[in-house]
Amino acid sequence: MVSRKAETGGDLPRLPEGFRFGTSTASYQIEGAVAEDGKGLSIWDTFTHEPDRVVDGSTGDVACDHYHRYVEDVALMKRLGSDGYRFSISWPRIFPTGSGSVNQAGLDFYDRLVDELVGAGVKPMATLYHWDLPQALEDDGGWLNRATVDRFAEYAAVVGERLADRVEHWVPVNEPNVVMNLGYATGVHAPGKVLMFDALPVAHHLLLAHGRAAMALREAGAASVGCANNHSPMWPASEDDADVGATKLFDQLWNDLFAGPMLLGRYPIDLADLMEEYALPGDLAAIRQPLDFYGVNYYNPMRIAAADDDAPMPFEFRDIVGYDTTDFGWPVVPDGLREWLITMRARFRAALPPILVTESGCAYNTGPDAEGVVDDQLRIDYLDEHLRAIADAIRIGVDVRGYYVWSLLDNFEWAEGYTKRFGLVHVDFDTQVRTPKRSFEWYAQVIAAHRR
């Protein structure tokens, strides 16, 4: 369990000179303005308006209204002292139907946002795909259709041409494993398909989209291209051979299916035969583009057991006990981050570029008290312990160069709607009033202590 209580940000182990302290968001989760200035429909616009898809019946139609309030939000980043901001670009704002004519109003919005960030001294990290696929492309098969890769490369080229001169880092695809597993295998996320192992073509097409977009971005002048993959240490439920084998399989499906092709140009051994069905000659070479950084999104380990013979999948998830949990029910395991960073170095060695933790955070629903203070000590403790875990990994030789907190703002949390709050800043979704939490002030102290 997390045992210490972090009170100030000045007593953390000092992280290396130049270590990047950032925040992260995603377009559908904060922007709102769902149909303004020529924006087309995304799969999340469609999904959230279907019954029983989101636990509170809400949508991202307004969300944090960041589209209209981005100047205020960048001012918060400047007040925080954050020197990095990871945001995503809404594909249907740029191409309302996924291809065809460019919507200049959409490009203009991100142009203004990037200028505002640069003017505030905040280095932009742009993600091209954080799950809001244009609905018109999903109607043609979405990520099951290889042609979507071509459309994505075209989109990357257009955005890169407009913004590469000012964006420091680029991420083509956020968490392709989550897109495949939750969007196409189990149907928890948009587009809501339940294909189980028949979702594997999605993995290949997302990986190929990553590679093709990386090439297009570099051609447009991008200086730094990486990734943002969701990773978890895998813990077997027991020492039984069946549980150990199921854990190994899920580890390959969740972790190595995406890291292996990006870094080594090959699929993991137990899945290679399955993936060969979808890979054409030259695909793996296209996927394995040189990366300037490897982005790790970390939340918690997973505990895996073998499933019954008649189960739809050969593995099942078990609770991790003995740890505190967030309001999402996720276990708080800071040492899991240290474990994964060390595991990455051991698995990929010289093929692993410098690491940025591109997402890490926690859902605690603490709101303002009678004086308007949001006393979210549990979030402070979480961030403190995870930064200490990074410091431990750095001390034993892992090259980690930044930490981007998820998230700057409370926002629309996908299938959980507005029931889970991850932000350093509390958002009243009725009034759009922003209230920095105590964790915001603590993080500002951490940043300031490292800049002295």
Short mmCIF file of C-alpha atoms in Angstrom, two decimals:
data_model
loop_
_atom_site.label_atom_id
_atom_site.label_comp_id
_atom_site.label_asym_id
_atom_site.label_seq_id
_atom_site.Cartn_x
_atom_site.Cartn_y
_atom_site.Cartn_z
CA MET A 1 0.00 0.00 0.00
CA VAL A 2 0.98 3.64 -0.41
CA SER A 3 1.99 4.59 3.10
CA ARG A 4 3.56 8.05 2.96
CA LYS A 5 1.60 11.29 2.83
CA ALA A 6 3.12 13.88 0.52
CA GLU A 7 2.55 17.38 1.84
CA THR A 8 4.72 19.53 -0.42
CA GLY A 9 6.39 19.08 -3.77
CA GLY A 10 9.86 20.01 -2.62
CA ASP A 11 10.96 16.77 -0.97
CA LEU A 12 10.93 14.44 -3.97
CA PRO A 13 14.22 12.93 -5.16
CA ARG A 14 15.60 15.29 -7.76
CA LEU A 15 14.93 14.10 -11.29
CA PRO A 16 17.49 14.72 -14.06
CA GLU A 17 18.13 18.13 -15.51
CA GLY A 18 15.64 18.84 -18.27
CA PHE A 19 13.11 16.27 -17.05
CA ARG A 20 9.77 17.22 -18.62
CA PHE A 21 6.79 17.76 -16.28
CA GLY A 22 3.66 17.83 -18.41
CA THR A 23 -0.06 17.22 -18.53
CA SER A 24 -2.23 15.33 -21.00
CA THR A 25 -5.74 15.55 -22.47
CA ALA A 26 -7.67 14.21 -25.47
CA SER A 27 -9.85 16.04 -27.98
CA TYR A 28 -13.19 14.28 -27.52
CA GLN A 29 -12.82 14.35 -23.75
CA ILE A 30 -12.44 18.12 -23.42
CA GLU A 31 -13.23 20.08 -26.59
CA GLY A 32 -17.01 20.01 -26.94
CA ALA A 33 -18.16 22.08 -29.94
CA VAL A 34 -19.26 18.78 -31.40
CA ALA A 35 -20.69 20.16 -34.63
CA GLU A 36 -19.12 23.62 -34.91
CA ASP A 37 -16.98 25.10 -37.66
CA GLY A 38 -17.42 22.19 -40.04
CA LYS A 39 -16.46 19.34 -37.73
CA GLY A 40 -17.80 15.96 -38.83
CA LEU A 41 -19.15 13.12 -36.72
CA SER A 42 -16.76 10.79 -34.93
CA ILE A 43 -17.47 7.28 -33.70
CA TRP A 44 -17.67 8.70 -30.17
CA ASP A 45 -20.31 11.22 -31.23
CA THR A 46 -22.35 8.29 -32.49
CA PHE A 47 -21.57 5.87 -29.65
CA THR A 48 -22.44 8.24 -26.82
CA HIS A 49 -25.85 9.01 -28.31
CA GLU A 50 -26.79 5.33 -28.33
CA PRO A 51 -28.69 4.04 -25.27
CA ASP A 52 -26.81 2.28 -22.46
CA ARG A 53 -23.35 2.99 -23.83
CA VAL A 54 -22.26 5.51 -21.15
CA VAL A 55 -22.96 4.84 -17.48
CA ASP A 56 -24.51 8.25 -16.75
CA GLY A 57 -26.08 8.68 -20.19
CA SER A 58 -23.86 11.67 -20.95
CA THR A 59 -21.97 12.71 -24.08
CA GLY A 60 -18.93 14.79 -25.00
CA ASP A 61 -21.07 17.32 -26.88
CA VAL A 62 -19.88 20.08 -24.53
CA ALA A 63 -17.37 18.33 -22.22
CA CYS A 64 -15.00 21.04 -20.86
CA ASP A 65 -15.83 23.45 -23.70
CA HIS A 66 -12.08 23.66 -24.33
CA TYR A 67 -12.73 24.61 -27.96
CA HIS A 68 -13.95 27.99 -26.71
CA ARG A 69 -11.90 28.16 -23.49
CA TYR A 70 -8.46 27.04 -24.65
CA VAL A 71 -6.89 30.40 -23.78
CA GLU A 72 -8.05 30.02 -20.17
CA ASP A 73 -6.76 26.44 -20.09
CA VAL A 74 -3.33 27.38 -21.44
CA ALA A 75 -3.16 30.12 -18.81
CA LEU A 76 -3.68 27.37 -16.21
CA MET A 77 -0.73 25.46 -17.67
CA LYS A 78 1.42 28.58 -17.44
CA ARG A 79 0.37 29.07 -13.83
CA LEU A 80 1.25 25.45 -13.15
CA GLY A 81 4.70 25.98 -14.63
CA SER A 82 4.25 22.92 -16.80
CA ASP A 83 6.68 22.77 -19.68
CA GLY A 84 4.83 20.17 -21.75
CA TYR A 85 1.26 19.58 -22.86
CA ARG A 86 0.06 16.49 -24.68
CA PHE A 87 -3.21 17.09 -26.53
CA SER A 88 -4.91 15.31 -29.39
CA ILE A 89 -6.19 16.55 -32.71
CA SER A 90 -9.71 15.60 -33.74
CA TRP A 91 -9.48 13.87 -37.11
CA PRO A 92 -13.08 14.82 -38.07
CA ARG A 93 -12.28 18.49 -37.40
CA ILE A 94 -9.67 18.30 -40.14
CA PHE A 95 -11.43 15.87 -42.50
CA PRO A 96 -15.14 15.78 -41.60
CA THR A 97 -15.63 12.49 -43.45
CA GLY A 98 -12.09 11.20 -42.95
CA SER A 99 -10.81 12.21 -46.38
CA GLY A 100 -11.50 14.62 -49.22
CA SER A 101 -11.44 18.36 -48.66
CA VAL A 102 -9.60 19.80 -45.67
CA ASN A 103 -11.68 21.76 -43.17
CA GLN A 104 -9.53 24.86 -42.75
CA ALA A 105 -11.46 26.01 -39.69
CA GLY A 106 -10.37 22.86 -37.87
CA LEU A 107 -6.73 23.39 -38.77
CA ASP A 108 -7.02 27.02 -37.73
CA PHE A 109 -8.19 26.02 -34.25
CA TYR A 110 -5.14 23.84 -33.62
CA ASP A 111 -2.90 26.49 -35.14
CA ARG A 112 -4.22 28.98 -32.57
CA LEU A 113 -3.87 26.44 -29.75
CA VAL A 114 -0.25 25.67 -30.64
CA ASP A 115 0.59 29.38 -30.87
CA GLU A 116 -0.99 29.94 -27.45
CA LEU A 117 1.05 27.09 -25.95
CA VAL A 118 4.31 28.26 -27.46
CA GLY A 119 3.64 31.80 -26.26
CA ALA A 120 3.10 30.47 -22.72
CA GLY A 121 6.36 28.52 -22.78
CA VAL A 122 4.59 25.14 -22.93
CA LYS A 123 6.02 22.63 -25.41
CA PRO A 124 3.26 20.98 -27.47
CA MET A 125 3.01 17.22 -27.93
CA ALA A 126 0.33 16.44 -30.53
CA THR A 127 -1.45 13.09 -30.79
CA LEU A 128 -3.09 12.48 -34.15
CA TYR A 129 -5.48 9.73 -33.07
CA HIS A 130 -6.94 9.56 -29.59
CA TRP A 131 -9.89 7.38 -30.58
CA ASP A 132 -12.25 9.80 -32.39
CA LEU A 133 -12.30 8.12 -35.80
CA PRO A 134 -14.50 9.88 -38.39
CA GLN A 135 -17.82 8.03 -38.46
CA ALA A 136 -17.79 7.93 -42.26
CA LEU A 137 -14.63 5.80 -42.17
CA GLU A 138 -16.15 3.46 -39.58
CA ASP A 139 -19.11 3.06 -41.91
CA ASP A 140 -16.61 1.68 -44.44
CA GLY A 141 -15.12 -0.75 -41.92
CA GLY A 142 -13.06 1.51 -39.69
CA TRP A 143 -9.81 -0.04 -38.47
CA LEU A 144 -10.87 -3.41 -39.87
CA ASN A 145 -10.43 -1.86 -43.32
CA ARG A 146 -6.83 -1.47 -44.52
CA ALA A 147 -7.85 1.57 -46.56
CA THR A 148 -8.25 3.53 -43.31
CA VAL A 149 -4.45 3.41 -43.02
CA ASP A 150 -4.11 5.36 -46.27
CA ARG A 151 -6.61 7.96 -45.08
CA PHE A 152 -4.70 8.33 -41.81
CA ALA A 153 -1.40 8.90 -43.61
CA GLU A 154 -3.04 11.64 -45.69
CA TYR A 155 -4.42 13.25 -42.54
CA ALA A 156 -1.00 13.08 -40.85
CA ALA A 157 0.64 14.81 -43.81
CA VAL A 158 -1.85 17.69 -43.76
CA VAL A 159 -1.57 18.28 -40.02
CA GLY A 160 2.20 17.91 -40.06
CA GLU A 161 2.54 20.43 -42.86
CA ARG A 162 0.58 22.99 -40.81
CA LEU A 163 2.01 22.41 -37.32
CA ALA A 164 5.38 20.63 -37.48
CA ASP A 165 7.32 23.88 -37.23
CA ARG A 166 6.04 24.46 -33.66
CA VAL A 167 5.04 21.07 -32.22
CA GLU A 168 7.91 19.54 -30.23
CA HIS A 169 6.76 15.89 -30.12
CA TRP A 170 4.29 13.84 -32.15
CA VAL A 171 2.32 10.70 -31.27
CA PRO A 172 0.54 9.09 -34.23
CA VAL A 173 -1.78 6.70 -32.34
CA ASN A 174 -2.75 6.65 -28.67
CA GLU A 175 -3.05 3.21 -27.04
CA PRO A 176 -3.72 0.98 -30.05
CA ASN A 177 -4.15 -1.99 -27.69
CA VAL A 178 -7.05 -0.23 -25.94
CA VAL A 179 -8.64 0.65 -29.29
CA MET A 180 -8.49 -2.99 -30.39
CA ASN A 181 -9.51 -4.58 -27.10
CA LEU A 182 -12.19 -2.20 -25.86
CA GLY A 183 -13.43 -0.82 -29.18
CA TYR A 184 -13.46 -3.89 -31.40
CA ALA A 185 -12.98 -7.01 -29.23
CA THR A 186 -15.25 -6.39 -26.23
CA GLY A 187 -17.40 -3.44 -27.31
CA VAL A 188 -16.95 -1.34 -24.18
CA HIS A 189 -15.74 1.65 -26.22
CA ALA A 190 -16.68 3.04 -29.61
CA PRO A 191 -17.42 1.67 -32.14
CA GLY A 192 -18.83 -1.00 -29.81
CA LYS A 193 -17.97 -4.15 -31.76
CA VAL A 194 -17.65 -7.51 -29.99
CA LEU A 195 -15.28 -9.51 -32.22
CA MET A 196 -12.93 -11.10 -29.66
CA PHE A 197 -9.91 -12.53 -31.52
CA ASP A 198 -11.43 -11.48 -34.85
CA ALA A 199 -10.40 -7.94 -33.85
CA LEU A 200 -6.71 -8.74 -34.54
CA PRO A 201 -6.72 -7.02 -37.97
CA VAL A 202 -7.37 -3.78 -36.06
CA ALA A 203 -4.04 -4.19 -34.28
CA HIS A 204 -2.15 -4.58 -37.52
CA HIS A 205 -3.86 -1.67 -39.23
CA LEU A 206 -3.29 0.64 -36.25
CA LEU A 207 0.37 -0.31 -36.17
CA LEU A 208 0.69 0.27 -39.88
CA ALA A 209 -1.10 3.62 -39.47
CA HIS A 210 1.47 4.52 -36.81
CA GLY A 211 4.33 3.76 -39.20
CA ARG A 212 2.82 5.47 -42.21
CA ALA A 213 1.97 8.57 -40.15
CA ALA A 214 5.49 8.68 -38.70
CA MET A 215 6.88 8.77 -42.25
CA ALA A 216 4.42 11.48 -43.30
CA LEU A 217 5.22 13.60 -40.25
CA ARG A 218 8.95 13.40 -40.86
CA GLU A 219 8.45 14.37 -44.48
CA ALA A 220 6.54 17.41 -43.21
CA GLY A 221 9.46 18.39 -40.97
CA ALA A 222 8.54 16.84 -37.61
CA ALA A 223 11.62 16.74 -35.40
CA SER A 224 10.47 14.17 -32.84
CA VAL A 225 8.06 11.27 -33.41
CA GLY A 226 7.23 8.62 -30.83
CA CYS A 227 4.27 6.66 -29.55
CA ALA A 228 1.96 6.39 -26.52
CA ASN A 229 1.29 2.76 -25.71
CA ASN A 230 -0.66 1.57 -22.68
CA HIS A 231 1.44 -0.94 -20.73
CA SER A 232 0.91 -3.03 -17.63
CA PRO A 233 3.02 -5.55 -15.78
CA MET A 234 1.26 -8.93 -15.90
CA TRP A 235 0.98 -10.90 -12.67
CA PRO A 236 -0.23 -14.53 -12.76
CA ALA A 237 -3.04 -15.31 -10.32
CA SER A 238 -1.07 -18.31 -9.08
CA GLU A 239 2.01 -20.38 -9.85
CA ASP A 240 -0.14 -22.96 -11.61
CA ASP A 241 1.12 -23.63 -15.14
CA ALA A 242 -2.26 -22.76 -16.63
CA ASP A 243 -2.32 -19.32 -14.95
CA VAL A 244 1.30 -18.63 -15.88
CA GLY A 245 0.61 -19.60 -19.50
CA ALA A 246 -2.52 -17.46 -19.69
CA THR A 247 -0.56 -14.52 -18.25
CA LYS A 248 2.19 -14.95 -20.83
CA LEU A 249 -0.37 -14.99 -23.63
CA PHE A 250 -2.15 -11.87 -22.42
CA ASP A 251 1.18 -10.12 -21.88
CA GLN A 252 1.94 -10.70 -25.55
CA LEU A 253 -1.55 -9.58 -26.59
CA TRP A 254 -1.57 -6.41 -24.48
CA ASN A 255 2.09 -5.38 -24.39
CA ASP A 256 4.32 -7.05 -26.97
CA LEU A 257 1.82 -7.15 -29.83
CA PHE A 258 2.35 -3.40 -30.11
CA ALA A 259 5.82 -2.73 -28.70
CA GLY A 260 7.46 -5.59 -30.63
CA PRO A 261 6.56 -4.44 -34.16
CA MET A 262 7.35 -0.79 -33.36
CA LEU A 263 10.75 -1.49 -31.83
CA LEU A 264 11.88 -4.80 -33.36
CA GLY A 265 9.87 -5.11 -36.54
CA ARG A 266 8.30 -8.43 -35.54
CA TYR A 267 5.25 -9.81 -33.80
CA PRO A 268 5.59 -11.85 -30.58
CA ILE A 269 6.19 -15.52 -31.20
CA ASP A 270 2.86 -16.87 -29.93
CA LEU A 271 0.87 -14.44 -32.10
CA ALA A 272 3.06 -14.25 -35.20
CA ASP A 273 1.19 -16.93 -37.15
CA LEU A 274 -2.14 -15.22 -36.48
CA MET A 275 -0.84 -11.81 -37.55
CA GLU A 276 0.77 -13.06 -40.77
CA GLU A 277 -2.71 -13.34 -42.22
CA TYR A 278 -3.03 -9.55 -42.20
CA ALA A 279 0.54 -8.42 -42.91
CA LEU A 280 1.61 -7.76 -46.48
CA PRO A 281 5.25 -7.70 -47.59
CA GLY A 282 6.93 -4.55 -46.31
CA ASP A 283 4.35 -3.86 -43.58
CA LEU A 284 6.59 -4.64 -40.63
CA ALA A 285 9.38 -2.51 -42.06
CA ALA A 286 6.91 0.35 -42.41
CA ILE A 287 5.75 -0.12 -38.82
CA ARG A 288 9.29 -0.13 -37.44
CA GLN A 289 10.07 3.53 -37.90
CA PRO A 290 12.89 5.14 -35.90
CA LEU A 291 11.35 6.58 -32.74
CA ASP A 292 12.73 9.60 -30.91
CA PHE A 293 10.94 8.56 -27.72
CA TYR A 294 8.82 5.69 -26.48
CA GLY A 295 5.67 6.82 -24.67
CA VAL A 296 4.42 4.67 -21.81
CA ASN A 297 0.88 5.15 -20.49
CA TYR A 298 0.73 3.46 -17.09
CA TYR A 299 -2.13 2.99 -14.64
CA ASN A 300 -1.81 -0.39 -12.90
CA PRO A 301 -0.66 -4.01 -13.24
CA MET A 302 -3.08 -6.75 -14.28
CA ARG A 303 -3.59 -10.11 -12.56
CA ILE A 304 -4.40 -12.93 -14.97
CA ALA A 305 -5.78 -16.44 -14.56
CA ALA A 306 -6.58 -19.21 -17.03
CA ALA A 307 -10.24 -19.22 -18.06
CA ASP A 308 -12.53 -22.21 -18.28
CA ASP A 309 -12.36 -24.22 -21.48
CA ASP A 310 -15.73 -22.92 -22.69
CA ALA A 311 -14.92 -19.24 -22.09
CA PRO A 312 -14.74 -16.88 -25.10
CA MET A 313 -11.15 -15.95 -24.19
CA PRO A 314 -8.44 -18.19 -22.70
CA PHE A 315 -7.70 -15.78 -19.85
CA GLU A 316 -9.64 -13.88 -17.22
CA PHE A 317 -8.88 -10.95 -14.95
CA ARG A 318 -8.60 -11.21 -11.19
CA ASP A 319 -8.59 -8.45 -8.60
CA ILE A 320 -5.24 -7.26 -7.28
CA VAL A 321 -5.62 -7.26 -3.51
CA GLY A 322 -3.54 -5.61 -0.80
CA TYR A 323 -3.43 -2.16 -2.38
CA ASP A 324 -5.51 0.99 -2.07
CA THR A 325 -7.82 1.65 -5.01
CA THR A 326 -8.90 4.77 -6.85
CA ASP A 327 -12.53 5.77 -7.34
CA PHE A 328 -12.31 3.83 -10.60
CA GLY A 329 -11.54 0.70 -8.56
CA TRP A 330 -8.02 0.50 -10.02
CA PRO A 331 -5.27 -0.61 -7.64
CA VAL A 332 -2.65 2.00 -6.78
CA VAL A 333 0.67 0.25 -7.45
CA PRO A 334 3.46 2.79 -7.98
CA ASP A 335 6.07 0.04 -7.98
CA GLY A 336 4.32 -1.42 -11.02
CA LEU A 337 5.54 1.60 -12.99
CA ARG A 338 9.11 1.02 -11.85
CA GLU A 339 8.71 -2.69 -12.72
CA TRP A 340 7.44 -1.94 -16.20
CA LEU A 341 10.15 0.60 -16.99
CA ILE A 342 12.81 -1.93 -15.99
CA THR A 343 11.00 -4.65 -17.97
CA MET A 344 10.97 -2.48 -21.08
CA ARG A 345 14.72 -1.92 -20.86
CA ALA A 346 15.36 -5.64 -20.35
CA ARG A 347 13.14 -6.71 -23.25
CA PHE A 348 14.21 -4.21 -25.86
CA ARG A 349 17.68 -3.05 -24.79
CA ALA A 350 19.37 -1.00 -27.53
CA ALA A 351 16.14 -0.85 -29.56
CA LEU A 352 14.43 1.19 -26.83
CA PRO A 353 14.67 4.97 -27.26
CA PRO A 354 14.36 7.37 -24.32
CA ILE A 355 11.07 6.93 -22.46
CA LEU A 356 8.43 9.52 -21.71
CA VAL A 357 5.58 8.57 -19.39
CA THR A 358 2.91 10.05 -21.63
CA GLU A 359 -0.01 9.29 -19.29
CA SER A 360 -0.31 8.45 -15.61
CA GLY A 361 -3.00 9.52 -13.20
CA CYS A 362 -5.88 8.59 -10.96
CA ALA A 363 -9.62 9.09 -10.59
CA TYR A 364 -10.68 10.63 -7.28
CA ASN A 365 -14.00 12.47 -7.20
CA THR A 366 -13.21 14.98 -4.45
CA GLY A 367 -15.05 18.23 -5.03
CA PRO A 368 -14.79 21.75 -3.61
CA ASP A 369 -15.46 22.18 0.11
CA ALA A 370 -17.39 25.07 1.66
CA GLU A 371 -14.41 27.37 1.05
CA GLY A 372 -14.03 26.21 -2.54
CA VAL A 373 -10.89 24.16 -1.86
CA VAL A 374 -10.50 20.79 -3.56
CA ASP A 375 -8.41 18.84 -1.03
CA ASP A 376 -7.41 15.82 -3.12
CA GLN A 377 -4.60 14.51 -0.93
CA LEU A 378 -4.99 11.02 -2.41
CA ARG A 379 -4.04 12.36 -5.85
CA ILE A 380 -1.02 14.12 -4.38
CA ASP A 381 0.09 10.87 -2.75
CA TYR A 382 -0.44 9.02 -6.03
CA LEU A 383 1.65 11.44 -8.06
CA ASP A 384 4.35 11.61 -5.40
CA GLU A 385 4.75 7.83 -5.29
CA HIS A 386 4.76 7.44 -9.08
CA LEU A 387 7.40 10.12 -9.53
CA ARG A 388 9.48 8.34 -6.87
CA ALA A 389 9.06 5.10 -8.83
CA ILE A 390 10.43 6.86 -11.92
CA ALA A 391 13.35 8.22 -9.90
CA ASP A 392 14.12 4.67 -8.74
CA ALA A 393 14.09 3.39 -12.34
CA ILE A 394 16.35 6.23 -13.46
CA ARG A 395 18.83 5.45 -10.67
CA ILE A 396 19.29 1.93 -12.01
CA GLY A 397 19.79 3.07 -15.57
CA VAL A 398 16.41 3.44 -17.30
CA ASP A 399 16.40 6.54 -19.51
CA VAL A 400 13.12 8.28 -18.54
CA ARG A 401 12.85 11.91 -19.55
CA GLY A 402 9.37 13.08 -18.63
CA TYR A 403 6.05 12.53 -16.90
CA TYR A 404 2.73 13.79 -18.28
CA VAL A 405 -0.07 13.72 -15.70
CA TRP A 406 -3.44 12.45 -16.82
CA SER A 407 -5.11 14.84 -16.77
CA LEU A 408 -5.00 18.62 -16.75
CA LEU A 409 -8.79 18.85 -16.43
CA ASP A 410 -11.63 16.74 -15.14
CA ASN A 411 -13.22 15.58 -18.37
CA PHE A 412 -15.54 13.18 -20.18
CA GLU A 413 -14.18 9.79 -19.20
CA TRP A 414 -15.35 7.66 -22.16
CA ALA A 415 -17.86 4.98 -21.14
CA GLU A 416 -17.79 6.32 -17.57
CA GLY A 417 -19.09 9.71 -18.67
CA TYR A 418 -18.65 12.40 -16.02
CA THR A 419 -18.59 9.96 -13.09
CA LYS A 420 -14.78 9.79 -12.84
CA ARG A 421 -12.53 12.80 -12.26
CA PHE A 422 -8.83 12.60 -13.21
CA GLY A 423 -7.99 16.30 -13.35
CA LEU A 424 -5.52 18.51 -11.55
CA VAL A 425 -8.22 21.12 -12.17
CA HIS A 426 -11.82 20.59 -11.05
CA VAL A 427 -14.40 21.43 -13.72
CA ASP A 428 -18.00 22.27 -12.87
CA PHE A 429 -19.66 20.86 -15.96
CA ASP A 430 -22.76 23.04 -15.46
CA THR A 431 -20.92 26.36 -15.25
CA GLN A 432 -17.52 25.41 -16.78
CA VAL A 433 -15.80 27.06 -13.81
CA ARG A 434 -12.25 25.73 -13.40
CA THR A 435 -10.89 25.30 -9.86
CA PRO A 436 -7.27 24.17 -9.46
CA LYS A 437 -7.09 21.41 -6.86
CA ARG A 438 -4.49 21.05 -4.11
CA SER A 439 -2.77 18.52 -6.42
CA PHE A 440 -2.35 21.31 -8.97
CA GLU A 441 -0.54 23.44 -6.42
CA TRP A 442 1.56 20.48 -5.27
CA TYR A 443 2.59 19.66 -8.85
CA ALA A 444 3.47 23.33 -9.37
CA GLN A 445 5.79 23.10 -6.34
CA VAL A 446 7.45 19.97 -7.78
CA ILE A 447 8.05 21.74 -11.07
CA ALA A 448 9.35 24.90 -9.42
CA ALA A 449 11.71 22.91 -7.18
CA HIS A 450 13.24 21.27 -10.25
CA ARG A 451 13.69 24.55 -12.08
CA ARG A 452 15.76 26.16 -9.32
#
